[in-house]
Amino acid sequence: MNDTMVTLVGNVATSVEYRDTATGGVARFRFAVTARRWDRERGAWTDGHTSFYTVFAWRALGVNLAASVSVGEPLVVHGRLRVREEDLEEGRPDGRRRTFVDIDALAVGHDLTRGTAAFRRVVKGEPRLTERQGNGGAERDPWEGAQAQGAEAAKVLEPVL
């Protein structure tokens, strides 16, 4: 299969939402990429159009993203480009369709041209999702917490391989 691979540099636009599924966990967030160019007349950088993508990360990458990434952070995302069209309003055959551009991430990292990061390797066999507070580290539903607590919920997730 010929996939279109892309590498995007931008900023996290929404909180990372994590959900366990039958085929493994998945994390999802919106990613903003703004073109910048040098304006010779003004002698300064100017921002161009901002494109938004929905990034999906599966299994260990998804868990690690939820535990590591916050809104506004600069990232480099590498993955498969998927473009899909859907009816704007379901059940209406008036031809109104909307285009969505998604990225199935294969690798994600902080953009080190704009800051520093500290990498922590995950030891295999560690519990996937644990609560740091409450019922003694028992596993919980991460989707429920992410919806109720937003960005704070992503901080209670432990990264895994």
PDB file of C-alpha atoms in Angstrom:
ATOM      1  CA  MET A   1       0.000   0.000   0.000  1.00  0.00           C
ATOM      2  CA  ASN A   2       1.311   3.431  -0.897  1.00  0.00           C
ATOM      3  CA  ASP A   3       0.797   5.768   2.020  1.00  0.00           C
ATOM      4  CA  THR A   4       1.513   9.481   1.946  1.00  0.00           C
ATOM      5  CA  MET A   5       3.952  10.143   4.764  1.00  0.00           C
ATOM      6  CA  VAL A   6       4.217  13.657   6.197  1.00  0.00           C
ATOM      7  CA  THR A   7       6.272  15.419   8.834  1.00  0.00           C
ATOM      8  CA  LEU A   8       4.621  18.462  10.398  1.00  0.00           C
ATOM      9  CA  VAL A   9       6.020  21.067  12.769  1.00  0.00           C
ATOM     10  CA  GLY A  10       3.499  23.013  14.830  1.00  0.00           C
ATOM     11  CA  ASN A  11       1.741  23.373  18.171  1.00  0.00           C
ATOM     12  CA  VAL A  12      -0.730  21.292  20.162  1.00  0.00           C
ATOM     13  CA  ALA A  13      -4.104  23.040  19.814  1.00  0.00           C
ATOM     14  CA  THR A  14      -6.288  20.903  22.126  1.00  0.00           C
ATOM     15  CA  SER A  15      -5.825  18.642  25.117  1.00  0.00           C
ATOM     16  CA  VAL A  16      -4.807  15.085  24.325  1.00  0.00           C
ATOM     17  CA  GLU A  17      -7.812  12.779  24.732  1.00  0.00           C
ATOM     18  CA  TYR A  18      -7.004   9.155  25.483  1.00  0.00           C
ATOM     19  CA  ARG A  19      -9.333   6.159  25.194  1.00  0.00           C
ATOM     20  CA  ASP A  20      -8.828   2.411  25.567  1.00  0.00           C
ATOM     21  CA  THR A  21     -10.266   0.409  22.673  1.00  0.00           C
ATOM     22  CA  ALA A  22     -10.527  -3.297  21.835  1.00  0.00           C
ATOM     23  CA  THR A  23      -7.464  -3.002  19.568  1.00  0.00           C
ATOM     24  CA  GLY A  24      -5.396  -0.937  22.010  1.00  0.00           C
ATOM     25  CA  GLY A  25      -5.453   2.593  23.358  1.00  0.00           C
ATOM     26  CA  VAL A  26      -5.696   5.645  21.124  1.00  0.00           C
ATOM     27  CA  ALA A  27      -4.870   9.287  21.796  1.00  0.00           C
ATOM     28  CA  ARG A  28      -6.312  12.136  19.757  1.00  0.00           C
ATOM     29  CA  PHE A  29      -5.539  15.852  19.608  1.00  0.00           C
ATOM     30  CA  ARG A  30      -5.740  18.806  17.207  1.00  0.00           C
ATOM     31  CA  PHE A  31      -2.484  20.123  15.816  1.00  0.00           C
ATOM     32  CA  ALA A  32      -1.970  23.635  14.409  1.00  0.00           C
ATOM     33  CA  VAL A  33       0.651  24.277  11.725  1.00  0.00           C
ATOM     34  CA  THR A  34       1.267  27.881  10.713  1.00  0.00           C
ATOM     35  CA  ALA A  35       3.362  28.749   7.680  1.00  0.00           C
ATOM     36  CA  ARG A  36       5.989  31.452   8.312  1.00  0.00           C
ATOM     37  CA  ARG A  37       7.855  33.413   5.714  1.00  0.00           C
ATOM     38  CA  TRP A  38      10.385  36.220   5.599  1.00  0.00           C
ATOM     39  CA  ASP A  39       8.858  39.506   4.419  1.00  0.00           C
ATOM     40  CA  ARG A  40      11.697  41.363   2.658  1.00  0.00           C
ATOM     41  CA  GLU A  41       9.808  44.654   2.544  1.00  0.00           C
ATOM     42  CA  ARG A  42       9.215  44.789   6.289  1.00  0.00           C
ATOM     43  CA  GLY A  43      12.373  42.901   7.241  1.00  0.00           C
ATOM     44  CA  ALA A  44      10.457  40.571   9.567  1.00  0.00           C
ATOM     45  CA  TRP A  45       8.884  37.145   9.754  1.00  0.00           C
ATOM     46  CA  THR A  46       5.142  37.016   9.062  1.00  0.00           C
ATOM     47  CA  ASP A  47       2.646  34.285   9.797  1.00  0.00           C
ATOM     48  CA  GLY A  48       0.697  32.766   6.949  1.00  0.00           C
ATOM     49  CA  HIS A  49      -2.373  30.529   6.982  1.00  0.00           C
ATOM     50  CA  THR A  50      -2.824  28.066   9.856  1.00  0.00           C
ATOM     51  CA  SER A  51      -3.828  24.501   8.979  1.00  0.00           C
ATOM     52  CA  PHE A  52      -5.367  22.206  11.566  1.00  0.00           C
ATOM     53  CA  TYR A  53      -4.968  18.430  11.651  1.00  0.00           C
ATOM     54  CA  THR A  54      -6.414  15.749  13.908  1.00  0.00           C
ATOM     55  CA  VAL A  55      -3.589  13.508  15.073  1.00  0.00           C
ATOM     56  CA  PHE A  56      -4.268   9.933  16.158  1.00  0.00           C
ATOM     57  CA  ALA A  57      -1.657   7.895  18.037  1.00  0.00           C
ATOM     58  CA  TRP A  58      -2.226   4.236  18.849  1.00  0.00           C
ATOM     59  CA  ARG A  59      -1.092   1.894  21.621  1.00  0.00           C
ATOM     60  CA  ALA A  60       2.103   2.882  23.494  1.00  0.00           C
ATOM     61  CA  LEU A  61       2.583   6.084  21.475  1.00  0.00           C
ATOM     62  CA  GLY A  62      -0.918   7.189  22.470  1.00  0.00           C
ATOM     63  CA  VAL A  63      -0.387   6.493  26.172  1.00  0.00           C
ATOM     64  CA  ASN A  64       2.978   8.254  26.161  1.00  0.00           C
ATOM     65  CA  LEU A  65       1.508  11.259  24.323  1.00  0.00           C
ATOM     66  CA  ALA A  66      -1.282  11.622  26.877  1.00  0.00           C
ATOM     67  CA  ALA A  67       1.281  11.591  29.677  1.00  0.00           C
ATOM     68  CA  SER A  68       3.756  13.954  27.993  1.00  0.00           C
ATOM     69  CA  VAL A  69       2.017  16.617  25.905  1.00  0.00           C
ATOM     70  CA  SER A  70       0.044  19.737  26.841  1.00  0.00           C
ATOM     71  CA  VAL A  71      -1.788  22.431  24.890  1.00  0.00           C
ATOM     72  CA  GLY A  72       0.535  24.967  23.269  1.00  0.00           C
ATOM     73  CA  GLU A  73       3.644  22.801  23.220  1.00  0.00           C
ATOM     74  CA  PRO A  74       5.680  22.712  20.004  1.00  0.00           C
ATOM     75  CA  LEU A  75       5.847  19.258  18.395  1.00  0.00           C
ATOM     76  CA  VAL A  76       7.168  17.450  15.356  1.00  0.00           C
ATOM     77  CA  VAL A  77       4.636  14.851  14.135  1.00  0.00           C
ATOM     78  CA  HIS A  78       5.506  12.183  11.569  1.00  0.00           C
ATOM     79  CA  GLY A  79       2.883   9.841  10.175  1.00  0.00           C
ATOM     80  CA  ARG A  80       0.420   8.796   7.486  1.00  0.00           C
ATOM     81  CA  LEU A  81      -1.753  11.479   5.919  1.00  0.00           C
ATOM     82  CA  ARG A  82      -5.452  10.623   5.618  1.00  0.00           C
ATOM     83  CA  VAL A  83      -7.952  12.885   3.863  1.00  0.00           C
ATOM     84  CA  ARG A  84     -11.634  12.024   4.180  1.00  0.00           C
ATOM     85  CA  GLU A  85     -14.919  13.650   3.265  1.00  0.00           C
ATOM     86  CA  GLU A  86     -18.175  13.367   5.169  1.00  0.00           C
ATOM     87  CA  ASP A  87     -21.652  14.815   4.860  1.00  0.00           C
ATOM     88  CA  LEU A  88     -21.895  18.020   6.871  1.00  0.00           C
ATOM     89  CA  GLU A  89     -25.238  16.994   8.308  1.00  0.00           C
ATOM     90  CA  GLU A  90     -26.087  13.338   8.308  1.00  0.00           C
ATOM     91  CA  GLY A  91     -29.269  12.438   6.485  1.00  0.00           C
ATOM     92  CA  ARG A  92     -29.243  15.492   4.221  1.00  0.00           C
ATOM     93  CA  PRO A  93     -28.515  14.662   0.579  1.00  0.00           C
ATOM     94  CA  ASP A  94     -27.958  18.325  -0.414  1.00  0.00           C
ATOM     95  CA  GLY A  95     -24.348  17.668  -1.383  1.00  0.00           C
ATOM     96  CA  ARG A  96     -22.797  19.601   1.504  1.00  0.00           C
ATOM     97  CA  ARG A  97     -19.634  17.763   2.411  1.00  0.00           C
ATOM     98  CA  ARG A  98     -16.769  18.594   4.718  1.00  0.00           C
ATOM     99  CA  THR A  99     -13.136  17.591   4.288  1.00  0.00           C
ATOM    100  CA  PHE A 100     -11.097  16.328   7.246  1.00  0.00           C
ATOM    101  CA  VAL A 101      -7.332  15.902   7.270  1.00  0.00           C
ATOM    102  CA  ASP A 102      -5.997  13.397   9.802  1.00  0.00           C
ATOM    103  CA  ILE A 103      -2.544  12.116  10.681  1.00  0.00           C
ATOM    104  CA  ASP A 104      -1.974   8.564  11.952  1.00  0.00           C
ATOM    105  CA  ALA A 105       1.180   9.300  13.941  1.00  0.00           C
ATOM    106  CA  LEU A 106       4.149   6.962  13.838  1.00  0.00           C
ATOM    107  CA  ALA A 107       6.482   9.239  15.820  1.00  0.00           C
ATOM    108  CA  VAL A 108       5.958  12.417  17.830  1.00  0.00           C
ATOM    109  CA  GLY A 109       8.489  14.534  19.689  1.00  0.00           C
ATOM    110  CA  HIS A 110       8.952  17.973  21.133  1.00  0.00           C
ATOM    111  CA  ASP A 111      10.444  20.566  18.764  1.00  0.00           C
ATOM    112  CA  LEU A 112      13.833  21.155  20.390  1.00  0.00           C
ATOM    113  CA  THR A 113      14.489  24.276  18.307  1.00  0.00           C
ATOM    114  CA  ARG A 114      12.035  26.004  20.662  1.00  0.00           C
ATOM    115  CA  GLY A 115      12.910  24.525  24.046  1.00  0.00           C
ATOM    116  CA  THR A 116      14.386  21.624  25.974  1.00  0.00           C
ATOM    117  CA  ALA A 117      12.929  18.281  27.012  1.00  0.00           C
ATOM    118  CA  ALA A 118      13.856  15.502  29.421  1.00  0.00           C
ATOM    119  CA  PHE A 119      13.324  11.965  28.114  1.00  0.00           C
ATOM    120  CA  ARG A 120      12.246   9.206  30.497  1.00  0.00           C
ATOM    121  CA  ARG A 121      12.498   5.637  29.226  1.00  0.00           C
ATOM    122  CA  VAL A 122       9.594   3.410  30.220  1.00  0.00           C
ATOM    123  CA  VAL A 123      10.301   0.035  31.780  1.00  0.00           C
ATOM    124  CA  LYS A 124       8.316  -2.810  30.225  1.00  0.00           C
ATOM    125  CA  GLY A 125       5.857  -4.436  32.562  1.00  0.00           C
ATOM    126  CA  GLU A 126       4.933  -1.247  34.438  1.00  0.00           C
ATOM    127  CA  PRO A 127       1.203  -0.717  34.912  1.00  0.00           C
ATOM    128  CA  ARG A 128      -0.272   1.166  31.955  1.00  0.00           C
ATOM    129  CA  LEU A 129      -2.674   3.573  33.593  1.00  0.00           C
ATOM    130  CA  THR A 130      -2.652   4.235  37.298  1.00  0.00           C
ATOM    131  CA  GLU A 131      -4.098   6.807  39.563  1.00  0.00           C
ATOM    132  CA  ARG A 132      -1.592   8.648  41.667  1.00  0.00           C
ATOM    133  CA  GLN A 133      -4.329   9.530  44.124  1.00  0.00           C
ATOM    134  CA  GLY A 134      -7.412   7.754  45.327  1.00  0.00           C
ATOM    135  CA  ASN A 135      -7.819   4.003  45.492  1.00  0.00           C
ATOM    136  CA  GLY A 136      -4.193   2.968  45.857  1.00  0.00           C
ATOM    137  CA  GLY A 137      -3.108   2.969  42.224  1.00  0.00           C
ATOM    138  CA  ALA A 138      -5.981   0.885  40.873  1.00  0.00           C
ATOM    139  CA  GLU A 139      -6.606   1.076  37.126  1.00  0.00           C
ATOM    140  CA  ARG A 140      -9.307   3.472  35.956  1.00  0.00           C
ATOM    141  CA  ASP A 141     -11.159   4.570  32.829  1.00  0.00           C
ATOM    142  CA  PRO A 142      -8.864   7.249  31.296  1.00  0.00           C
ATOM    143  CA  TRP A 143     -11.548   8.558  28.930  1.00  0.00           C
ATOM    144  CA  GLU A 144     -13.897   9.414  31.788  1.00  0.00           C
ATOM    145  CA  GLY A 145     -11.174  11.359  33.589  1.00  0.00           C
ATOM    146  CA  ALA A 146      -9.979  13.140  30.440  1.00  0.00           C
ATOM    147  CA  GLN A 147     -13.467  14.413  29.676  1.00  0.00           C
ATOM    148  CA  ALA A 148     -14.152  15.504  33.241  1.00  0.00           C
ATOM    149  CA  GLN A 149     -10.818  17.080  34.035  1.00  0.00           C
ATOM    150  CA  GLY A 150      -9.373  18.133  30.664  1.00  0.00           C
ATOM    151  CA  ALA A 151      -5.620  18.618  30.617  1.00  0.00           C
ATOM    152  CA  GLU A 152      -5.230  17.651  34.283  1.00  0.00           C
ATOM    153  CA  ALA A 153      -6.415  14.103  33.521  1.00  0.00           C
ATOM    154  CA  ALA A 154      -3.632  13.565  31.008  1.00  0.00           C
ATOM    155  CA  LYS A 155      -1.082  14.250  33.756  1.00  0.00           C
ATOM    156  CA  VAL A 156      -2.198  11.234  35.813  1.00  0.00           C
ATOM    157  CA  LEU A 157      -1.438   8.776  33.006  1.00  0.00           C
ATOM    158  CA  GLU A 158       1.808   6.840  33.280  1.00  0.00           C
ATOM    159  CA  PRO A 159       3.758   6.390  30.002  1.00  0.00           C
ATOM    160  CA  VAL A 160       4.374   2.856  28.702  1.00  0.00           C
ATOM    161  CA  LEU A 161       6.083   1.050  25.853  1.00  0.00           C
TER     162      LEU A 161
END
